[in-house]
CSV table of C-alpha atoms in Angstrom, one decimal:
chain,number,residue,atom,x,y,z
A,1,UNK,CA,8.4,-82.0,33.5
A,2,UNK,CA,10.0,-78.6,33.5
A,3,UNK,CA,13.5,-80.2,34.7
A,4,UNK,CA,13.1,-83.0,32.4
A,5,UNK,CA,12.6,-81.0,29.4
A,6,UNK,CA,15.3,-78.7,30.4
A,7,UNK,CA,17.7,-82.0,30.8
A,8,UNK,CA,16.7,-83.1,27.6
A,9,UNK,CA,17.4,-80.1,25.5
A,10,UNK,CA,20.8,-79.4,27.0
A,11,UNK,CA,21.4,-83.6,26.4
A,12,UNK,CA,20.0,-82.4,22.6
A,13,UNK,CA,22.3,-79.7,21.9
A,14,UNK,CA,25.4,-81.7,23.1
A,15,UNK,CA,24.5,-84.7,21.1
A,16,UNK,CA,24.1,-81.8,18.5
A,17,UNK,CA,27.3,-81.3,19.2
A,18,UNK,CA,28.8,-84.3,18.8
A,19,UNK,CA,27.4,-85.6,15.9
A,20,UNK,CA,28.3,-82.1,14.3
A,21,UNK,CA,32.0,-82.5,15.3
A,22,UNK,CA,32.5,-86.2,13.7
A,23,UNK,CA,30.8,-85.0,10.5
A,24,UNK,CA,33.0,-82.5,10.0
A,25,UNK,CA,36.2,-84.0,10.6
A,26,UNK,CA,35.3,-86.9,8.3
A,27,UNK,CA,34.7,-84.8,5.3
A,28,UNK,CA,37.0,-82.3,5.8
A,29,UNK,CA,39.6,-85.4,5.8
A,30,UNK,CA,38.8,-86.3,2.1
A,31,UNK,CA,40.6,-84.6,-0.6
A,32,UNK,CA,39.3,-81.3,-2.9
A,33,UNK,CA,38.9,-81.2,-6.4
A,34,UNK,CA,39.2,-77.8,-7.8
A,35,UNK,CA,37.1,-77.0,-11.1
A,36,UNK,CA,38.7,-76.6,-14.8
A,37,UNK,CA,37.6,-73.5,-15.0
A,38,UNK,CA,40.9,-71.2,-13.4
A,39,UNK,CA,38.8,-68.3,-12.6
A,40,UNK,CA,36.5,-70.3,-10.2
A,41,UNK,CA,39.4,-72.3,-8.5
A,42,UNK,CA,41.1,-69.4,-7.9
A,43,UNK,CA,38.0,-67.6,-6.7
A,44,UNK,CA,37.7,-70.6,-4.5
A,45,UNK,CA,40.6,-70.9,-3.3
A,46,UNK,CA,41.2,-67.8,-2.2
A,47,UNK,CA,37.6,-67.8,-0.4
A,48,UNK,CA,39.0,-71.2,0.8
A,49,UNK,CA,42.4,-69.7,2.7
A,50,UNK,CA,40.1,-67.2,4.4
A,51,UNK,CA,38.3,-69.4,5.9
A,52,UNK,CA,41.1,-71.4,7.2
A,53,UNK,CA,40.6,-74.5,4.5
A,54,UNK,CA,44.2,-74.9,5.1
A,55,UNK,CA,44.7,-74.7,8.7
A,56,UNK,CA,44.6,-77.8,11.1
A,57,UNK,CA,41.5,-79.1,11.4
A,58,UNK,CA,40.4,-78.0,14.8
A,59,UNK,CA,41.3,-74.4,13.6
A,60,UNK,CA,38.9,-74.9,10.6
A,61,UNK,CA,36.1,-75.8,12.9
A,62,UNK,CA,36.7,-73.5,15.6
A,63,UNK,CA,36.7,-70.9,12.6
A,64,UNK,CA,33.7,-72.9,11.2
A,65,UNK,CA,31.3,-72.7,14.8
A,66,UNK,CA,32.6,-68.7,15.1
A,67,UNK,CA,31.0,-67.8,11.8
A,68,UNK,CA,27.8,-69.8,13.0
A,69,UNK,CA,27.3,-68.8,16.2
A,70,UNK,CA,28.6,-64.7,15.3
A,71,UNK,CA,27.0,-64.4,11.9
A,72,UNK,CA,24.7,-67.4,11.6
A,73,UNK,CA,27.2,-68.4,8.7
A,74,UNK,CA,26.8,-72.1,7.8
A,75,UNK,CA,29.3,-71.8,4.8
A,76,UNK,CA,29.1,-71.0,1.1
A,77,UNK,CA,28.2,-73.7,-1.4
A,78,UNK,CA,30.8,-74.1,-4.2
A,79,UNK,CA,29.9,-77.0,-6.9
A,80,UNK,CA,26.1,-77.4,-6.2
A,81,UNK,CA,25.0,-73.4,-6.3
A,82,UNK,CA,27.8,-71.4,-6.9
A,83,UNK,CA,28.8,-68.8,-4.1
A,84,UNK,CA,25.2,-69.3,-2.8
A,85,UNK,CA,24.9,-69.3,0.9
A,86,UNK,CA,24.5,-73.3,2.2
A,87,UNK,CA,21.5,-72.6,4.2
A,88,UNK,CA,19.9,-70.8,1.2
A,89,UNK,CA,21.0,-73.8,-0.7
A,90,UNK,CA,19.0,-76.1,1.8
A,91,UNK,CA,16.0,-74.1,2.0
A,92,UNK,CA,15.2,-74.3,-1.2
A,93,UNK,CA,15.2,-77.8,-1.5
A,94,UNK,CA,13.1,-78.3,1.9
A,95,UNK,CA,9.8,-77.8,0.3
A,96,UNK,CA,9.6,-81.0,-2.5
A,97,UNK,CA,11.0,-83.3,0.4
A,98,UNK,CA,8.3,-81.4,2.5
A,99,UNK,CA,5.7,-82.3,0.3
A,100,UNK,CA,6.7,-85.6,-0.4
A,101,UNK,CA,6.7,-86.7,2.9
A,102,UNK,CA,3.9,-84.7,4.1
A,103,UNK,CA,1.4,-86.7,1.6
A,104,UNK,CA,3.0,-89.6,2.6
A,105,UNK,CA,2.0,-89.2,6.1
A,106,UNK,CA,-1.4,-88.0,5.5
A,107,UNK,CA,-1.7,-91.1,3.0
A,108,UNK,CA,-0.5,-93.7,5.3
A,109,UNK,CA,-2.1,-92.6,8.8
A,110,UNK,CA,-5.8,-93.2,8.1
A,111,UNK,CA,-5.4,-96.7,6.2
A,112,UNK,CA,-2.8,-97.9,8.5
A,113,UNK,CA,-4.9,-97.3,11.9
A,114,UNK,CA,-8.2,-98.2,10.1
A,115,UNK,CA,-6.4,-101.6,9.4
A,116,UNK,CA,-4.6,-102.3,12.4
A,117,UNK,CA,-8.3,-101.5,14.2
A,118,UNK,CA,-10.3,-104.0,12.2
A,119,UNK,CA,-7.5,-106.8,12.8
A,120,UNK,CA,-7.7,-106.3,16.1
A,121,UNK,CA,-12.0,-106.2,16.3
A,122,UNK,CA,-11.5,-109.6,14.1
A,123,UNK,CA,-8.6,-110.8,16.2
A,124,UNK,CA,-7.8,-114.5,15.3
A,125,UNK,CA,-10.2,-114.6,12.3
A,126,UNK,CA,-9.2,-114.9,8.5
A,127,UNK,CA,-9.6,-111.1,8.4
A,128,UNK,CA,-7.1,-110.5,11.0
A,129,UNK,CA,-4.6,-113.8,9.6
A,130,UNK,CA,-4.8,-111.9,5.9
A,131,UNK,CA,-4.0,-108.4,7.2
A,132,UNK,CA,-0.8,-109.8,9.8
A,133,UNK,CA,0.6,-111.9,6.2
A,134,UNK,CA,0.2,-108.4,4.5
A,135,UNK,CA,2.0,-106.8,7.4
A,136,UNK,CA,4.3,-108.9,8.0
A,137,UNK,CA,5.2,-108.6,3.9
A,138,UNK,CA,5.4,-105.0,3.8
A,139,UNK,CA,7.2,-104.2,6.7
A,140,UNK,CA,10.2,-106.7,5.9
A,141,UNK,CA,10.6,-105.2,1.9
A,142,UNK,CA,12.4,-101.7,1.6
A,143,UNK,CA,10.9,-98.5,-0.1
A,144,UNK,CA,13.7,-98.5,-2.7
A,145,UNK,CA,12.2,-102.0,-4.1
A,146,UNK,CA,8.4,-100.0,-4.1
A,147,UNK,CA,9.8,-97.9,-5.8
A,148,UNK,CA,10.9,-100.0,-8.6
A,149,UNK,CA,8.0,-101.5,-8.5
A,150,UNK,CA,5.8,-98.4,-8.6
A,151,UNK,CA,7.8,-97.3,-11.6
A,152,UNK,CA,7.5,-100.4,-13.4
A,153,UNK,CA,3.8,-101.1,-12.7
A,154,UNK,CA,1.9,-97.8,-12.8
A,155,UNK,CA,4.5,-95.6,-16.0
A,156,UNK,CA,5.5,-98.6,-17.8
A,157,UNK,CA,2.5,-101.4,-18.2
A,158,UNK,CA,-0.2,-98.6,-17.2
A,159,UNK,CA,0.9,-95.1,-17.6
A,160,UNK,CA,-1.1,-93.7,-15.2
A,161,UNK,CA,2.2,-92.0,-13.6
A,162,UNK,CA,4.9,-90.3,-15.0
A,163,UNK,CA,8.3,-91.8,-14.3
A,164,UNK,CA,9.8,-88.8,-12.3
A,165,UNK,CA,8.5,-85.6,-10.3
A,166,UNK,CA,8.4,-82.6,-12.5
A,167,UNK,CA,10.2,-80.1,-12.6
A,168,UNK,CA,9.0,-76.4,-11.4
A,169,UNK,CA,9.1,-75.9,-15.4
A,170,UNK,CA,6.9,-78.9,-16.0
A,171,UNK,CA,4.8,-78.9,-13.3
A,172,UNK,CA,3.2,-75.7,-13.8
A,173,UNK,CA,5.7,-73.3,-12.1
A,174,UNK,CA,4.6,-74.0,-8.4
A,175,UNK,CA,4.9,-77.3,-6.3
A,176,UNK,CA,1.3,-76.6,-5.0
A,177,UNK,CA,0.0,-77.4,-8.7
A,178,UNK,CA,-2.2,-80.5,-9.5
A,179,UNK,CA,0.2,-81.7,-12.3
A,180,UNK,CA,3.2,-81.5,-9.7
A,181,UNK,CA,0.8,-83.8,-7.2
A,182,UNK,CA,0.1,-86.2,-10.0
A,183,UNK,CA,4.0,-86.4,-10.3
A,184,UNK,CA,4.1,-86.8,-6.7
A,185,UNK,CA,1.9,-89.8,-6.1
A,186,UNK,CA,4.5,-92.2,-7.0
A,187,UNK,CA,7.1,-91.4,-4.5
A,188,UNK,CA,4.3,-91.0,-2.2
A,189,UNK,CA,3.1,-94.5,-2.7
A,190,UNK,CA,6.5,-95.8,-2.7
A,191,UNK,CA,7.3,-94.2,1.1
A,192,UNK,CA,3.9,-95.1,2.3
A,193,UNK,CA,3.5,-99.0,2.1
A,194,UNK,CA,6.2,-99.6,4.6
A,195,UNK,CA,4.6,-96.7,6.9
A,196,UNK,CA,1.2,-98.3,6.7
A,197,UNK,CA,2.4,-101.9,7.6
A,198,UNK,CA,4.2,-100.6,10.7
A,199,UNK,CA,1.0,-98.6,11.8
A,200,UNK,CA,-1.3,-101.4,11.3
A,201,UNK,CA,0.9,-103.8,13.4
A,202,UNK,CA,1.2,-101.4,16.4
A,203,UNK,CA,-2.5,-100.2,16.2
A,204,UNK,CA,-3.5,-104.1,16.6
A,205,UNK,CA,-1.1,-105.0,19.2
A,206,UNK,CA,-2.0,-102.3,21.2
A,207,UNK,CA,-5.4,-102.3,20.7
A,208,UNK,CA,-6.1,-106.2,20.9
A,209,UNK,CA,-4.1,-105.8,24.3
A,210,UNK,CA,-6.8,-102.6,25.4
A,211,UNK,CA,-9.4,-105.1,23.9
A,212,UNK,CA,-9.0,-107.5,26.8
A,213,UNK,CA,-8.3,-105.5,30.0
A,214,UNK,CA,-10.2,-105.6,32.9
A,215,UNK,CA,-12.3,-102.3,32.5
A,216,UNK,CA,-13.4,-103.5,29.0
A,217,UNK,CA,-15.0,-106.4,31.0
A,218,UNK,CA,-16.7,-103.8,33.6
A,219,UNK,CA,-17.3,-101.8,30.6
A,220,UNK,CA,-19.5,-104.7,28.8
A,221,UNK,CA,-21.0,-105.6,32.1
A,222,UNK,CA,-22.6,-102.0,32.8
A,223,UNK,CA,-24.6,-102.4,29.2
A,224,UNK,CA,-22.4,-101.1,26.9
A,225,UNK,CA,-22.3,-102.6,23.3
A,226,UNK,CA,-19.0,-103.9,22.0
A,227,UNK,CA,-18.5,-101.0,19.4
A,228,UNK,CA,-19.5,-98.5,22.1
A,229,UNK,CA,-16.9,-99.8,24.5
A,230,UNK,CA,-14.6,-99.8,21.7
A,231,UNK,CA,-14.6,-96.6,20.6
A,232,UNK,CA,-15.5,-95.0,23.7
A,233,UNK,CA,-12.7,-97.1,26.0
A,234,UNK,CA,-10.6,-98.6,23.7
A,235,UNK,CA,-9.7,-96.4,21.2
A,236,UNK,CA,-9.2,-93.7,23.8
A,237,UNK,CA,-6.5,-95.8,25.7
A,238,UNK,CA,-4.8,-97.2,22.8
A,239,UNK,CA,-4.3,-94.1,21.4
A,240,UNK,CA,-1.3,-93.2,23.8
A,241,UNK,CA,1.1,-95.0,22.3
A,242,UNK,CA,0.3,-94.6,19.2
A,243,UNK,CA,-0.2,-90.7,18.3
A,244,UNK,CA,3.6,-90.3,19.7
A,245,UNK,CA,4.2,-92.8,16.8
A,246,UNK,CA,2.9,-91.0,14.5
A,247,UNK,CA,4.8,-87.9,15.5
A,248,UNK,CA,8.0,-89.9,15.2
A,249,UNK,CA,6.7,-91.1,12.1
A,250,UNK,CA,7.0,-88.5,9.7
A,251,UNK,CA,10.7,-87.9,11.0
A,252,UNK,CA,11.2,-91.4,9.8
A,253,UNK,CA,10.0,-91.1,6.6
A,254,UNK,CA,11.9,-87.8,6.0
A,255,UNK,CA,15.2,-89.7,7.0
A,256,UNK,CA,14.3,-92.6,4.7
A,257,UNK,CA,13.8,-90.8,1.6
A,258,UNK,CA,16.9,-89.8,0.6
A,259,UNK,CA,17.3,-92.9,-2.1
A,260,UNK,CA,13.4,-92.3,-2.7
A,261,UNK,CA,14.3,-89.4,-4.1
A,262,UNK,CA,17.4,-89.8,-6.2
A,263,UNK,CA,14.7,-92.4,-7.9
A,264,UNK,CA,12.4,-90.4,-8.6
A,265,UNK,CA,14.6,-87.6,-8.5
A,266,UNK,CA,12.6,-85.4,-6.3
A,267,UNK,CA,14.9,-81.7,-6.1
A,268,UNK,CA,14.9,-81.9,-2.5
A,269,UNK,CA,17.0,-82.2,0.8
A,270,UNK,CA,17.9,-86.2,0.6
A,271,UNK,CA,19.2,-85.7,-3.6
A,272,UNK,CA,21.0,-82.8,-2.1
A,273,UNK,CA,22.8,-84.4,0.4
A,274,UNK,CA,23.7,-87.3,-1.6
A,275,UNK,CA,25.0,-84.7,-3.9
A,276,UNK,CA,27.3,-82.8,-1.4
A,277,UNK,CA,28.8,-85.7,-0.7
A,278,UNK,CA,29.1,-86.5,-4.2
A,279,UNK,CA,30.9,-83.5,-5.0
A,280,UNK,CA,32.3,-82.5,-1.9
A,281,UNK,CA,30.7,-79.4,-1.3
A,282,UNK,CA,31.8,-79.0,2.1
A,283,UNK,CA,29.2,-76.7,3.8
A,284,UNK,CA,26.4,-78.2,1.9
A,285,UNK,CA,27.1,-81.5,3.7
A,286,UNK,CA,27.2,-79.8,7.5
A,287,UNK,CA,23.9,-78.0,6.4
A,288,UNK,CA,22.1,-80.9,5.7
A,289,UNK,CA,24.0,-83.4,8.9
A,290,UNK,CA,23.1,-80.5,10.9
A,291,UNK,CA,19.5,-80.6,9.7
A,292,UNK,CA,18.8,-84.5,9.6
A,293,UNK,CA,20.5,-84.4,13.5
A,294,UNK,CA,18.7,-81.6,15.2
A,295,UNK,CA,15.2,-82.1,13.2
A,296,UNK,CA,15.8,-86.4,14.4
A,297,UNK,CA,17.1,-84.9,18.4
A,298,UNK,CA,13.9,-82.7,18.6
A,299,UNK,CA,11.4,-85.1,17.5
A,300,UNK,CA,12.7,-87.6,20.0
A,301,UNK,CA,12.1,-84.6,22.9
A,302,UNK,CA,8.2,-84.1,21.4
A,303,UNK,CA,7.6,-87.7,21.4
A,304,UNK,CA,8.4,-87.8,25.0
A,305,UNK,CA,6.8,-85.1,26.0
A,306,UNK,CA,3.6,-85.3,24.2
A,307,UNK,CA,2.8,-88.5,26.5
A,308,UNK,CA,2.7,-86.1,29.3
A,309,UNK,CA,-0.6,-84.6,27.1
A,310,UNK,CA,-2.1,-86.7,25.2
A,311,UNK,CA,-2.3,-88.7,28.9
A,312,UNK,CA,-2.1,-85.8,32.2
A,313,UNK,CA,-1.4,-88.9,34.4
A,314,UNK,CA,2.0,-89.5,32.8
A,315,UNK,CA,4.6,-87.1,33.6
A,316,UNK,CA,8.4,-87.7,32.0
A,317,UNK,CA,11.1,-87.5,34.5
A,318,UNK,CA,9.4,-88.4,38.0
A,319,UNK,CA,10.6,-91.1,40.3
């Protein structure tokens, strides 16, 4: 495990690597704008020549990994935050898309297994037919159209929910606030109806396939009731595959809601990175492709390795 892990991380960081390089060629490639104002251009511009802006483009990002690896310098925002730091700028935002995606998750887990384990107990019934439609429905319509229809259905015919998150201004002055919550539930609804179709399909397939394995049979045969082999057997077993899912999951949720959030215009790291590239603020965009890489490289390695312990007879990397 210890080799494999080590493996994995090096493979990581060169991926990493990659990735990094390829971003930053292709936007450096696309032409500037400089602001009306003459006092900021020139303030940029100048900031811009001494960091090489104007130097061949493997020069810029040799100067661009020195100021990382030497200062932990990820570059200066220019149109989105003026002069402000590009990490600073994606901190910031991290919490909303945080949030977001956090109730999400927490929304979507429990309903999504509790489904996909009563299709599977009524397997072949008109439970089990009802719930695969749904699934099957869900699954194959994007979060974008939810979202529209969120909007539509709960702020314009019902009004329970406001059409857009708050801002810190309207919400109270904190994201921890009821009122920003309330603001909240739509984009959280909107992300988790995809999420809860895709759990509910792999709970019941692997499930249904735990239901009719031999030890289930021995399981029954010693006296135990159906529910208690279920949950005792069952559950247990099918549970490997699926808690790494969940892991994985919120990773995918996070990468998804970039147009989630320019809908509901949630302040965090997806409307940012749509507005880097937008505006061409440089840094901004390697802040946030650096983010969405290593955050999407590192869950892969703990959804690999957590098999190893939620099961101690499977061990990553052994022939």
């Amino acid at each position: 495990m210890t080799k494999y892990i080590i493996k994995r991380v090096l493979l990581m960081f060169f991926t990493l690597f990659v990735i990094t390089t390829i971003c930053f060629m292709l936007i450096r490639v696309l032409p500037r704008e400089m602001p009306t104002d003459k006092v900021q251009a020139q303030a940029i511009q100048e900031r811009f020549n001494a960091l090489g802006y104007n130097e061949p483009l493997l020069t810029q990002y040799a100067i661009y990994l020195k100021n990382i690896f030497t200062a932990g310098d990820f570059g200066t925002s220019w149109y989105i935050a003026f002069r402000q730091p590009a990490l600073n700028v994606l901190v910031d935002k991290l919490l909303p898309t945080v949030l977001v995606n956090l109730y999400s998750l927490l929304f979507s887990i429990p309903i999504g297994i509790g489904l996909g384990i009563y299709a599977a107990i009524k397997k072949n019934k008109w439970q089990d037919s009802v719930i695969s439609t749904m699934v099957i429905l869900f699954v194959s319509i994007p979060s974008y159209v939810y979202a529209f229809l969120v909007q539509y259905f709960l702020y314009f015919k019902l009004g329970w929910l406001p059409l857009q998150v708050y801002s810190l201004a309207d919400g109270g002055g904190s994201w921890l606030t009821w009122k920003m919550f309330h603001s909240m539930i739509a984009p959280v609804l909107a992300l988790s109806f995809g999420e809860i179709a895709g759990l509910c399909r792999f709970t019941r397939a692997e499930l249904t396939e735990t239901l009719t394995s031999d030890y289930m049979l021995l399981a029954r045969t010693k006296g135990l009731s159906k529910a208690q082999a279920t949950t005792r057997h069952a559950l247990k077993n099918a549970m490997v595959p699926i808690l790494p899912m969940i892991i994985s999951s919120f990773i995918g949720i996070l990468g998804g809601s970039m147009i989630i959030e320019e809908i509901f215009s949630v302040p965090g790291v997806g409307q940012l990175y749509i507005k880097a590239i937008n505006l061409l603020d440089y840094d901004v965009f390697m802040m946030d492709s650096v983010f969405y890489t290593f955050v999407g490289l590192l869950a892969g390695i703990v959804v690999d390795i957590s098999y190893g312990f939620i099961d101690p007879r499977i061990r990553m990397g052994e022939k």
